[in-house]
Each structure stands twice: as structure tokens, then as C-alpha cells.
Coordinates of C-alpha atoms (C1' of nucleotides) in Angstrom, one line a residue:
Chain A
X1 CA 0.1 0.0 0.1
X2 CA 1.4 3.3 -0.8
X3 CA 1.0 6.4 1.2
X4 CA 1.8 9.0 -1.5
X5 CA -1.9 9.7 -1.8
X6 CA -2.0 10.6 1.9
X7 CA 1.1 12.6 1.5
X8 CA 0.0 14.6 -1.5
X9 CA -3.6 14.8 -0.5
X10 CA -5.1 18.4 -1.2
X11 CA -5.0 20.7 2.0
X12 CA -8.7 21.1 1.8
X13 CA -8.6 17.6 3.3
X14 CA -6.8 19.1 6.3
X15 CA -9.9 19.6 8.3
X16 CA -9.6 20.5 11.9
X17 CA -12.2 19.5 14.5
X18 CA -13.8 22.4 16.1
X19 CA -12.4 23.6 19.3
X20 CA -13.7 22.5 22.7
X21 CA -15.4 25.1 24.7
X22 CA -13.2 24.3 27.6
X23 CA -10.5 26.8 26.8
X24 CA -13.1 29.7 26.4
X25 CA -10.6 32.6 26.7
X26 CA -8.7 31.9 29.8
X27 CA -6.6 35.2 29.9
X28 CA -4.2 35.3 32.7
X29 CA -1.7 37.8 32.1
X30 CA -0.3 37.6 35.7
X31 CA 0.9 34.1 35.3
X32 CA 4.1 34.3 33.4
X33 CA 5.3 30.8 33.2
X34 CA 7.4 30.1 30.1
X35 CA 7.0 26.3 30.8
X36 CA 3.5 25.9 31.8
X37 CA 2.8 22.7 34.0
X38 CA -0.7 22.5 33.8
X39 CA -3.2 22.8 30.9
X40 CA -4.9 26.1 32.2
X41 CA -1.5 27.9 32.3
X42 CA -0.7 26.4 28.9
X43 CA -3.9 27.8 27.4
X44 CA -3.3 31.3 29.0
X45 CA 0.2 31.4 27.7
X46 CA -1.1 30.6 24.2
X47 CA -3.9 33.0 24.2
X48 CA -1.4 35.7 25.4
X49 CA 0.8 35.0 22.6
X50 CA -1.8 35.3 20.2
X51 CA -2.7 38.9 21.3
X52 CA 1.0 40.2 21.2
X53 CA 2.0 42.5 18.5
X54 CA 4.1 41.8 16.5
X55 CA 3.1 38.3 16.8
X56 CA 5.9 36.0 18.4
X57 CA 7.6 33.4 16.3
X58 CA 6.3 30.0 15.4
X59 CA 8.9 28.8 17.9
X60 CA 6.9 30.0 20.8
X61 CA 3.8 28.5 19.8
X62 CA 5.5 25.2 19.1
X63 CA 7.0 25.4 22.6
X64 CA 3.4 25.5 24.2
X65 CA 1.9 22.8 21.9
X66 CA 4.9 20.6 23.0
X67 CA 4.0 21.1 26.6
X68 CA 0.2 20.5 25.9
X69 CA 1.1 17.3 24.1
X70 CA 3.1 16.1 26.9
X71 CA -0.1 16.5 29.2
X72 CA -1.7 14.2 26.6
X73 CA -4.4 17.1 25.6
X74 CA -4.2 16.2 21.9
X75 CA -7.5 17.7 21.0
X76 CA -6.5 21.0 22.6
X77 CA -3.2 20.9 21.0
X78 CA -4.9 20.4 17.5
X79 CA -7.4 23.1 18.2
X80 CA -4.7 25.6 19.2
X81 CA -2.7 24.8 16.3
X82 CA -5.7 25.7 13.8
X83 CA -6.2 29.0 15.8
X84 CA -2.6 29.8 15.5
X85 CA -2.7 29.2 11.9
X86 CA -5.9 31.2 11.2
X87 CA -3.8 34.1 12.8
X88 CA -1.4 33.7 10.2
X89 CA 1.3 31.8 12.1
X90 CA 3.2 30.1 9.4
X91 CA 3.8 26.5 11.0
X92 CA 7.5 25.2 11.3
X93 CA 8.3 21.7 10.6
X94 CA 8.5 21.3 14.5
X95 CA 5.0 22.6 14.8
X96 CA 3.7 20.3 12.2
X97 CA 5.4 17.4 13.7
X98 CA 3.7 18.0 16.9
X99 CA 0.3 18.2 15.1
X100 CA 1.1 14.7 13.3
X101 CA 1.8 13.4 16.9
X102 CA -1.5 14.6 18.2
X103 CA -3.5 13.1 15.3
X104 CA -1.7 9.8 15.6
X105 CA -2.6 9.6 19.4
X106 CA -6.4 10.3 18.4
X107 CA -6.4 7.4 15.9
X108 CA -6.9 10.0 13.1
X109 CA -4.0 8.8 10.8
X110 CA -5.7 10.2 7.7
X111 CA -5.3 13.7 9.2
X112 CA -1.8 12.8 10.3
X113 CA -0.7 12.0 6.8
X114 CA -2.5 15.1 5.3
X115 CA -0.1 17.0 7.7
X116 CA 2.6 15.3 5.9
X117 CA 1.1 16.5 2.6
X118 CA 1.0 20.0 4.0
X119 CA 4.8 19.9 5.1
X120 CA 5.7 18.8 1.5
X121 CA 3.4 21.6 -0.1
X122 CA 4.8 24.1 2.0
X123 CA 8.4 23.1 0.8
X124 CA 9.7 21.7 4.2
X125 CA 11.6 18.7 4.0
X126 CA 10.1 15.9 6.3
X127 CA 12.8 14.8 8.9
X128 CA 13.3 11.7 10.7
X129 CA 11.2 12.8 13.5
X130 CA 8.3 13.4 11.2
X131 CA 8.4 10.0 9.5
X132 CA 9.1 8.1 13.0
X133 CA 6.1 9.9 14.4
X134 CA 4.0 8.8 11.4
X135 CA 5.3 5.3 11.8
X136 CA 4.7 5.1 15.5
X137 CA 1.2 6.6 14.7
X138 CA 0.5 3.5 12.2
X139 CA 1.9 1.1 14.6
X140 CA -0.3 2.3 17.5
X141 CA -3.3 2.1 15.6
X142 CA -2.9 -1.5 14.6
X143 CA -1.2 -0.8 11.2
X144 CA 2.2 -2.3 11.7
X145 CA 2.1 -3.6 8.0
X146 CA 1.5 -0.2 6.9
X147 CA 4.4 1.2 9.0
X148 CA 6.9 -1.3 7.4
X149 CA 5.6 -0.5 3.8
X150 CA 5.9 3.1 4.6
X151 CA 9.4 2.5 6.0
X152 CA 10.3 0.4 2.8
X153 CA 8.9 2.9 0.4
X154 CA 11.1 5.7 1.8
X155 CA 14.2 3.6 2.1
X156 CA 13.6 2.9 -1.8
X157 CA 13.7 6.8 -2.2
X158 CA 17.0 7.0 -0.5
X159 CA 15.9 8.2 3.1
X160 CA 17.9 7.2 5.9
X161 CA 16.4 5.9 9.1
X162 CA 17.8 5.9 12.6
X163 CA 17.9 3.9 15.8
X164 CA 14.7 5.4 17.0
X165 CA 12.9 4.4 13.6
X166 CA 13.7 0.9 14.2
X167 CA 13.0 0.9 17.9
X168 CA 9.4 2.2 16.8
X169 CA 9.0 -0.6 14.3
X170 CA 10.4 -3.4 16.6
X171 CA 8.0 -2.3 19.2
X172 CA 5.2 -2.2 16.8
X173 CA 6.0 -5.9 15.7
X174 CA 6.2 -7.0 19.2
X175 CA 3.1 -5.4 20.5
X176 CA 1.3 -7.0 17.3
X177 CA 2.6 -10.5 18.6
X178 CA 5.3 -10.6 15.9
X179 CA 8.1 -10.9 18.0
X180 CA 10.1 -13.5 15.9
X181 CA 9.8 -10.8 12.9
X182 CA 11.0 -8.1 15.4
X183 CA 14.1 -10.1 16.1
X184 CA 15.0 -10.7 12.3
X185 CA 15.1 -6.7 12.2
X186 CA 18.2 -6.6 14.4
X187 CA 20.7 -8.4 11.9
X188 CA 19.0 -6.4 9.1
X189 CA 19.5 -3.1 10.4
X190 CA 23.3 -3.8 11.3
X191 CA 23.9 -4.5 7.5
X192 CA 22.7 -0.7 7.1
X193 CA 25.2 0.3 9.8
X194 CA 22.8 0.9 12.6
X195 CA 23.6 -0.6 15.8
X196 CA 20.9 -2.5 17.7
X197 CA 20.7 -0.5 21.0
X198 CA 19.3 -1.1 24.6
X199 CA 16.0 0.0 23.7
X200 CA 15.6 -2.4 20.7
X201 CA 16.8 -5.3 22.9
X202 CA 14.6 -4.3 25.8
X203 CA 11.5 -4.1 23.6
X204 CA 12.2 -7.6 22.1
X205 CA 13.0 -9.0 25.5
X206 CA 9.7 -7.7 26.8
X207 CA 7.7 -9.1 23.9
X208 CA 9.5 -12.6 24.6
X209 CA 8.6 -12.3 28.2
X210 CA 4.9 -11.5 27.4
X211 CA 4.8 -14.5 25.0
X212 CA 6.0 -16.7 27.9
X213 CA 9.3 -17.3 26.4
X214 CA 11.1 -16.4 29.1
X215 CA 14.2 -18.6 28.4
X216 CA 14.8 -16.8 25.1
X217 CA 14.2 -13.5 26.9
X218 CA 17.1 -14.4 29.3
X219 CA 19.2 -15.6 26.3
X220 CA 18.8 -12.3 24.4
X221 CA 19.7 -10.5 27.5
X222 CA 22.9 -12.4 27.6
X223 CA 23.5 -11.7 23.9
X224 CA 23.0 -8.1 24.6
X225 CA 25.6 -8.3 27.4
X226 CA 28.1 -9.8 25.3
X227 CA 27.9 -6.9 23.0
X228 CA 28.9 -4.8 25.8
X229 CA 25.2 -3.4 26.6
X230 CA 24.3 -3.6 30.3
X231 CA 20.6 -4.3 31.5
X232 CA 19.1 -1.3 32.8
X233 CA 15.8 -0.8 34.8
X234 CA 13.7 -1.5 31.8
X235 CA 15.4 -4.8 31.1
X236 CA 15.0 -5.8 34.8
X237 CA 11.3 -4.8 35.1
X238 CA 10.5 -6.7 31.9
X239 CA 12.2 -9.9 33.0
X240 CA 10.9 -9.7 36.6
X241 CA 7.5 -9.2 35.1
X242 CA 8.1 -12.1 32.9
X243 CA 9.1 -14.4 35.8
X244 CA 6.5 -13.3 38.2
X245 CA 3.6 -14.0 35.6
X246 CA 5.1 -17.5 35.4
X247 CA 5.3 -18.3 38.9
X248 CA 9.2 -17.9 39.0
X249 CA 9.4 -16.0 42.1
X250 CA 12.8 -17.4 42.9
X251 CA 14.2 -16.1 39.8
X252 CA 12.4 -12.7 40.0
X253 CA 13.8 -12.4 43.6
X254 CA 17.3 -13.1 42.3
X255 CA 16.8 -10.5 39.3
X256 CA 15.7 -8.0 42.2
X257 CA 18.8 -8.6 44.4
X258 CA 21.0 -8.3 41.2
X259 CA 19.5 -5.0 40.5
X260 CA 20.3 -3.9 44.0
X261 CA 23.8 -5.1 43.7
X262 CA 24.3 -3.1 40.6
X263 CA 22.7 -0.1 42.3
X264 CA 19.8 0.0 39.9
X265 CA 17.0 1.0 42.1
X266 CA 13.5 -0.3 41.7
X267 CA 11.0 2.4 40.5
X268 CA 7.4 2.8 40.3
X269 CA 7.0 0.3 37.4
X270 CA 9.1 -2.3 39.2
X271 CA 7.3 -1.9 42.3
X272 CA 4.0 -1.9 40.8
X273 CA 4.8 -5.1 38.7
X274 CA 5.5 -6.8 42.3
X275 CA 2.4 -5.5 43.9
X276 CA 0.3 -6.8 40.9
X277 CA 2.1 -10.1 40.7
X278 CA 1.3 -10.7 44.4
X279 CA -2.2 -9.6 44.1
X280 CA -2.8 -12.1 41.1
X281 CA -1.7 -14.9 43.5
X282 CA -4.0 -13.7 46.0
X283 CA -1.0 -13.0 48.3
X284 CA -2.3 -9.5 49.5
X285 CA -0.3 -9.3 52.5
X286 CA 2.8 -9.5 50.5
X287 CA 1.3 -7.0 48.1
X288 CA 0.8 -4.7 51.0
X289 CA 4.4 -5.2 52.1
X290 CA 5.7 -4.2 48.5
X291 CA 3.5 -1.1 48.8
X292 CA 4.7 -0.2 52.1
X293 CA 8.4 -0.9 51.1
X294 CA 7.8 1.4 48.0
X295 CA 6.7 4.3 50.2
X296 CA 9.7 3.8 52.5
X297 CA 12.1 4.0 49.4
X298 CA 10.5 7.2 48.7
X299 CA 8.8 6.0 45.4
X300 CA 5.2 7.2 45.2
X301 CA 2.5 4.9 44.0
X302 CA 0.6 6.1 40.9
X303 CA -2.8 5.2 39.6
X304 CA -1.6 2.0 38.2
X305 CA 0.0 0.8 41.5
X306 CA -3.4 1.5 43.4
X307 CA -5.4 -0.2 40.7
X308 CA -3.5 -3.3 40.9
X309 CA -3.8 -3.3 44.6
X310 CA -7.6 -2.6 44.4
X311 CA -7.9 -5.5 42.0
X312 CA -6.0 -7.6 44.3
X313 CA -8.7 -7.0 47.1
X314 CA -11.4 -7.6 44.6
X315 CA -10.0 -10.9 43.8
X316 CA -10.2 -12.0 47.3
X317 CA -13.9 -10.9 47.3
X318 CA -12.9 -7.9 49.6
X319 CA -14.5 -5.2 47.5
X320 CA -15.3 -3.0 50.5
X321 CA -11.4 -3.0 51.2
X322 CA -11.0 -2.1 47.6
X323 CA -13.4 1.0 47.8
X324 CA -11.1 2.0 50.8
X325 CA -8.0 1.7 48.6
X326 CA -9.8 4.0 45.9
X327 CA -10.6 6.5 48.7
X328 CA -6.9 6.4 49.9
X329 CA -5.9 7.1 46.2
X330 CA -8.1 10.2 46.1
X331 CA -6.7 11.3 49.4
X332 CA -3.1 11.0 47.9
X333 CA -4.1 13.4 45.3
X334 CA -4.3 11.2 42.5
X335 CA -7.2 11.0 40.1
X336 CA -9.0 7.6 39.7
X337 CA -9.1 6.6 36.0
X338 CA -11.3 4.3 34.0
X339 CA -9.6 1.5 35.2
X340 CA -9.9 2.2 38.9
X341 CA -13.6 2.6 38.3
X342 CA -13.9 -0.6 36.1
X343 CA -11.9 -2.7 38.7
X344 CA -14.6 -1.5 41.5
X345 CA -17.3 -2.2 39.2
X346 CA -16.2 -5.6 38.5
X347 CA -15.6 -6.2 42.1
X348 CA -19.3 -5.3 42.9
X349 CA -20.6 -7.2 40.0
X350 CA -18.5 -10.5 41.1
X351 CA -20.1 -10.0 44.6
X352 CA -23.6 -9.8 42.9
X353 CA -23.9 -6.1 44.3
X354 CA -25.2 -4.8 41.1
X355 CA -26.9 -1.8 42.3
X356 CA -23.3 -0.8 43.9
X357 CA -21.9 -1.4 40.6
X358 CA -24.3 0.9 38.9
X359 CA -23.7 3.6 41.4
X360 CA -20.1 3.5 40.7
X361 CA -20.9 3.4 37.0
X362 CA -22.9 6.7 37.2
X363 CA -20.2 8.3 39.6
X364 CA -17.6 7.7 36.8
X365 CA -20.0 9.4 34.3
X366 CA -20.3 12.3 36.7
X367 CA -16.3 12.6 36.8
X368 CA -16.4 12.5 32.7
X369 CA -14.7 9.2 32.5
X370 CA -15.9 7.1 29.5
X371 CA -16.7 3.6 30.3
X372 CA -15.1 1.2 27.7
X373 CA -15.6 -2.2 26.5
X374 CA -14.3 -3.8 29.6
X375 CA -16.2 -1.8 31.9
X376 CA -19.4 -2.7 30.1
X377 CA -18.5 -6.4 29.9
X378 CA -18.3 -6.6 33.6
X379 CA -21.7 -5.1 34.0
X380 CA -23.3 -7.2 31.2
X381 CA -21.7 -10.3 32.7
X382 CA -23.3 -9.7 36.1
X383 CA -26.6 -8.7 34.6
X384 CA -26.8 -11.9 32.5
X385 CA -25.8 -14.0 35.5
X386 CA -28.7 -12.5 37.5
X387 CA -31.2 -13.2 34.7
X388 CA -31.4 -9.3 33.8
X389 CA -31.0 -10.1 30.1
X390 CA -32.9 -7.1 28.8
X391 CA -30.8 -4.6 31.0
X392 CA -27.8 -6.4 29.6
X393 CA -29.3 -6.0 26.0
X394 CA -29.6 -2.3 26.7
X395 CA -25.9 -2.2 27.4
X396 CA -25.0 -3.5 24.3
X397 CA -27.0 -1.0 22.6
X398 CA -25.3 1.7 24.4
X399 CA -22.0 0.1 23.5
X400 CA -22.7 0.6 19.9
X401 CA -24.1 4.0 20.4
X402 CA -20.9 5.0 22.2
X403 CA -18.6 3.4 19.7
X404 CA -17.3 0.8 22.3
X405 CA -18.1 -2.3 20.4
X406 CA -18.5 -5.6 22.1
X407 CA -15.5 -7.7 21.5
X408 CA -14.9 -11.5 21.7
X409 CA -15.0 -11.4 25.5
X410 CA -18.3 -9.5 25.7
X411 CA -19.7 -12.1 23.2
X412 CA -18.2 -15.0 25.0
X413 CA -20.0 -13.7 28.1
X414 CA -23.3 -13.5 26.3
X415 CA -22.9 -16.9 24.8
X416 CA -22.1 -18.3 28.1
X417 CA -25.3 -16.7 29.7
X418 CA -27.4 -18.1 26.8
X419 CA -26.1 -21.6 27.4
X420 CA -26.3 -21.5 31.2
X421 CA -30.1 -20.4 30.7
X422 CA -30.5 -23.2 28.3
X423 CA -31.4 -21.2 25.4
X424 CA -29.4 -23.5 23.2
X425 CA -30.6 -22.2 19.8
X426 CA -30.2 -18.8 20.6
X427 CA -26.5 -19.3 21.7
X428 CA -25.9 -21.3 18.5
X429 CA -27.1 -18.4 16.5
X430 CA -25.1 -16.0 18.5
X431 CA -22.0 -18.0 17.8
X432 CA -22.8 -17.9 14.1
X433 CA -23.3 -14.1 14.5
X434 CA -19.7 -13.7 16.1
X435 CA -18.2 -15.5 13.2
X436 CA -20.1 -13.6 10.7
X437 CA -19.0 -10.3 12.3
X438 CA -15.6 -11.4 11.6
X439 CA -14.7 -11.6 15.2
X440 CA -12.3 -14.2 15.9
X441 CA -13.7 -16.7 18.6
X442 CA -10.9 -17.5 21.3
X443 CA -10.1 -20.4 23.4
X444 CA -12.6 -19.5 26.0
X445 CA -15.3 -19.0 23.3
X446 CA -14.7 -22.4 22.0
X447 CA -14.6 -23.8 25.5
X448 CA -18.0 -22.4 26.2
X449 CA -19.5 -23.4 23.0
X450 CA -18.4 -26.9 23.6
X451 CA -19.3 -27.1 27.1
X452 CA -22.7 -25.6 26.3
X453 CA -23.3 -28.0 23.4
X454 CA -22.3 -31.0 25.4
X455 CA -24.8 -29.8 28.4
X456 CA -27.4 -29.2 25.8
X457 CA -27.5 -32.8 24.7
X458 CA -25.8 -32.0 21.4
X459 CA -22.8 -34.1 21.9
X460 CA -22.3 -34.9 18.1
X461 CA -22.3 -31.1 17.3
X462 CA -19.6 -30.5 20.1
X463 CA -17.5 -33.4 18.7
X464 CA -17.8 -32.1 15.2
X465 CA -16.3 -28.6 16.5
X466 CA -13.7 -30.1 18.6
X467 CA -12.3 -32.2 15.7
X468 CA -12.3 -29.3 13.5
X469 CA -10.2 -27.3 16.0
X470 CA -7.8 -30.4 16.6
X471 CA -7.5 -30.7 12.9
X472 CA -6.5 -27.1 12.5
X473 CA -3.8 -27.5 15.2
X474 CA -5.8 -24.9 17.4
X475 CA -4.2 -24.6 20.8
X476 CA -6.9 -25.8 23.1
X477 CA -6.3 -25.7 27.1
X478 CA -6.9 -28.2 29.8
X479 CA -10.4 -26.6 30.3
X480 CA -11.5 -27.1 26.8
X481 CA -10.1 -30.8 26.8
X482 CA -12.0 -31.4 30.2
X483 CA -15.3 -29.9 28.8
X484 CA -15.1 -32.4 25.8
X485 CA -14.1 -35.4 28.1
X486 CA -16.9 -34.6 30.4
X487 CA -19.2 -34.4 27.6
X488 CA -18.2 -37.9 26.3
X489 CA -18.3 -39.4 29.8
X490 CA -21.7 -38.2 30.4
X491 CA -22.9 -39.9 27.3
X492 CA -21.2 -43.1 28.4
X493 CA -18.2 -42.8 25.6
X494 CA -15.7 -43.3 28.4
X495 CA -13.1 -45.1 26.0
X496 CA -13.3 -42.1 23.6
X497 CA -12.8 -39.8 26.5
X498 CA -9.6 -41.6 27.4
X499 CA -8.3 -41.7 23.9
X500 CA -9.0 -37.8 24.0
X501 CA -6.9 -37.8 27.3
X502 CA -3.8 -39.4 25.6
X503 CA -4.5 -37.0 22.6
X504 CA -4.3 -34.0 25.0
X505 CA -1.0 -35.0 26.5
X506 CA 0.4 -35.7 22.9
X507 CA -0.6 -32.0 22.3
X508 CA 1.4 -30.8 25.2
X509 CA -1.6 -30.2 27.5
X510 CA -1.5 -31.7 31.0
X511 CA -4.8 -32.8 32.5
X512 CA -5.7 -31.3 35.9
X513 CA -7.5 -32.8 38.9
X514 CA -10.9 -32.0 37.3
X515 CA -10.0 -33.7 34.2
X516 CA -9.1 -36.9 36.1
X517 CA -12.0 -36.9 38.4
X518 CA -14.2 -36.5 35.4
X519 CA -12.8 -39.7 33.7
X520 CA -12.8 -41.6 37.1
X521 CA -16.5 -40.7 37.5
X522 CA -17.2 -41.7 34.0
X523 CA -15.7 -45.1 34.6
X524 CA -17.4 -45.7 38.0
X525 CA -20.8 -44.8 36.5
X526 CA -20.3 -47.5 34.1
X527 CA -19.4 -50.0 37.0
X528 CA -15.9 -50.3 35.3
X529 CA -14.4 -50.6 38.8
X530 CA -11.2 -52.5 37.6
X531 CA -10.5 -50.0 35.0
X532 CA -11.1 -47.0 37.4
X533 CA -8.8 -48.7 39.9
X534 CA -6.0 -49.1 37.2
X535 CA -6.5 -45.6 35.9
X536 CA -6.3 -44.1 39.4
X537 CA -3.2 -45.9 40.2
X538 CA -1.7 -45.0 37.0
X539 CA -2.4 -41.2 37.5
X540 CA -1.2 -41.6 41.1
X541 CA 2.0 -43.1 39.8
X542 CA 2.6 -40.2 37.4
X543 CA 2.3 -37.9 40.3
X544 CA -0.7 -35.9 38.8
X545 CA -2.2 -35.8 42.1
X546 CA 0.5 -33.6 43.4
X547 CA -0.3 -29.9 43.5
Chain B
dC1 C1' 9.5 23.0 20.7
dT2 C1' 8.8 17.3 18.0
dA3 C1' 10.2 10.6 17.4
dG4 C1' 11.6 4.3 19.9
dG5 C1' 11.5 0.5 25.6
dG6 C1' 9.0 -1.5 31.6
dT7 C1' 3.2 -1.3 35.4
dT8 C1' -3.4 -1.8 36.1
dA9 C1' -9.4 -3.9 34.6
dG10 C1' -13.7 -8.0 31.6

DNA sequence: CTAGGGTTAG
């Protein structure tokens, strides 16, 4: 795909959204801060500049725009830039680069590229920052392939990229789940005389950790060290995160000690990773201890830290304490975000306190926070589970209206609800609808489907789906296999269930206690007591009852 | 005054 049509598009396409009312002339002549640190000061400075005669240079305007973008107020940056331009400020390259960044953050890549068009039309030469910003925008908006073609197109025209360019592309690839391709980038850029640096290595190390390939991540880290690049706080945070999420507490602890030895002090990221990891294991006491240590080290917890802790309490069904943590965060001067509210809503929902959840939902509206697909999904799940299907349906409509479309998790929730309420035909129809919408079912969806079909007396249909998935080599998990095994046992096909048990192990999926119990029960129900005894002994010998 | 890496929710 070529981007030339973006780059050379007519400037009439350069439409700017209308200015938000929020900054209706905030003229504050007394505050004379050259580096505004809050949005009101920034707006005031900008307005002041616009009133000066002669008009200050574009440099001054770009400086404020840069500060506004650092505060993530992209819409404001865009509005201000169009106001400056309407007052006959001629935008500089830096000014326009900032604008590209703002559009990219808002997901408006078409406008971002029309700014590139404007740059060319004005006779500016786009610099590496311009192009890197565009590539980053494409990557963040799920267009990594386009970012790569854009890069190739420019290389073909003789443009030279730098370390930041490749750091951007590598990150885009990793975040798109294409870590292997990201790794292949390293030798390729070396041939162009660009040295892989610590950012690129850290990005890939993090990607490998997230793929569960912690050994590969460690190997890559060693490779980096051999090249004379020492791991930094980013490297350690990613590796510690990787180990924690796989239960490798010993290794995580060793890495932490290694950090201390090297005088690399944990920061808010490192601490939050630990708080979160302990919370997810249900070890809330340890999470609290990390939190306390963090304060002692004079590292301030941020919203993310508080959110992780709140979720930890919710996971232990302690939604009231979670709410206290929420209040504590506010007392600490932090502003709860969409995730804080979603965690609380989910906590109340899981405890069947839907009214409380709805109160929080309204409160978040009052704070001008916009619920997203995840927030809605929690509510929909709770409503379905308590039989309030029409209310759940209303939320689905609301999601569409607000542009937060249901995703596979939302649909899986609905599918589960329909099966649990034994609306088998509606459930089957919904599954077909999901596929028709082009939404890829995940392993949870398939498990819900197979389980629902089995329990709905449609074993043959379930079998068919399962066979299909096995043939496609789809990575099913222990729950999926166990559902199918359970369905087979219930209809008396215990031999087939045992064949499937071998099959799952062949496919590298170990049975758990539920799987074994299911088969055992199947055998006993058929009065195959000898077989049951033999099976039990075999499983005991293999140590499958430990843990 | 502008560009790349690590933390949270269903």
C-alpha cells in the first residue's frame, strides 16, 4: 500500500475538529510561566501569545504545543494549532510534527498524513522525527504492516532512518505479537550500519516475556551483555514481570537482588509489577508489604499501583477494602481513571452487588470518565448471571451508540449466559453471528461453545467442532479438553474420553484434577471398577495428584 | 518546541 496519496492529498482535506469549549478565553496575564505545567497555564500562555503585536515567532507557539502534548491534551493541541494558523502563524516543521503526533494519538491517521502533505506542499523537508512519528502512529493504530511498507517506500527513495525508527518498528511488531519478525530486524539494520541498541533489545526482551518465552528473553539479554550493553531498569522490570507471571518467584527475587547489587534502584514500574504479581496470586499481605516498602524507598505509588492493589482485594472478594484503597488514592491526590472505576465495578459485580456497581458506573460518568468495552463487559456479565437479560441487552445497544463495540470477551460472556439459561438455539445463533461479524473466537469462546453443546445434549455437534479445532492445530487448553471429556463421559463414551486424554497430552496439555476426576467418575458410573482402579493407580504413579 | 522500551481492569 502506498502512502503517497496521503502525503500529497489536497490541503482542503486538512480539516480540523472544532475547538472544545473548555478553553474559552482563559486570559491570565499575571501568570508568566514560560514552561506551563498545567493545561490552564498552557492555554493562558497560548492566548497571551496570540494577542501580542508583533506576533511572536512560531517557535514560541510550538513550545506551548509541545507542553500540551506532554499533558496528553491532543484535542486541545489540534484546536490551538488551527487557531494559531488562522492568525497567520506560518507553521514550522516542528509545529507540524507535533500536530502529526496529536492526530496519531487520536487514531486519526488520515489527518496525520494530510499534515505530511502540508509539510511537502510548504516546501519543508520532512525529517526523521516526522516520519518516525507517522510510523509510531501507524503501529499504535494496528497498522504495523503499513508502517513497514511506509518505511520500505522511503528507503527505496533513499531516505535514511535511525535507531529511533527501528525501535519504533520493533515495538510495533512486538505489540502485534510478531516478536520473531522483530528479532529478524536486528541483523538487517546492522547491515545498514545501524547498531541495535538497548531500547531495541529491551523491547524484544519484553515481547518474549509476554509470549511466555522467558528463557529466550534471558538468552537475548545475555547476547546483549556480550555486545557490551548492560541491562537497565527497563530490562530488569520486563524480566521480573516475565518471571512473576509464570510463577518464577525465585528467579524474580534473584533479579531484584541483582538490581540492588548493581545499584539500579526499583522504581514505580518495578514496584507495581511486584504489587500486581502478588495480588494476582492472591497474596495480598505481600502485596501490601511491597506497597509499604515502596513508600519507604520514597517512591510514590501512582494510579496504576493503586489499581493493581484494588484489583487484588477484589480478587479476594474484598470489594469494600478495594473501595477504601480507592478513597486512599484520592486522598493521595491521585485521580482515579477508567481502570480504577472498572475494577470497582467488576468487584461489585462479582459479588452480585449490581446496584453498587451501577452507582459506581454513574459516579464515573459524573467524573467525565468514559466507560469502555471492559467496563461494560463486567456489567453485562453480572446482569446476565442474575437473569437481567434485557438490561444487559440495553448495555449492548449503549456500547454500539458510544462506539465501544462488544469484543470477543463480551460475546463470550453472552454466549455463556445463553447456554447457562439453556437457550441453546439462541446461543448457537449468537455463535454464528460472532463468526459472521468477523470476530475471531478465542479458546474461551470455544470452551463455552463445547461445554454448552455437551450440556445441551448436542454431543455430536460438540464433537464436530472439537475435531475441527484439533485438525486445525488450534491450541486448546486443559479446560477445553476437560469439557469435551466430560461431555463424552456423560453419554457413556468413556473409552473415547480416554483416547482424548492421551491426545491432549500428545498435544502438550497436561490434565488437571478436574480432568482426572471426570474420567474416574465416568468409569465408576459404568461400573468399570477395575478400569477405574487401574486408571487411578496410573495417575497416582505419574504424580498427577500432586499440586 | 517534535520521534523508540517496562506497570493496572472484563
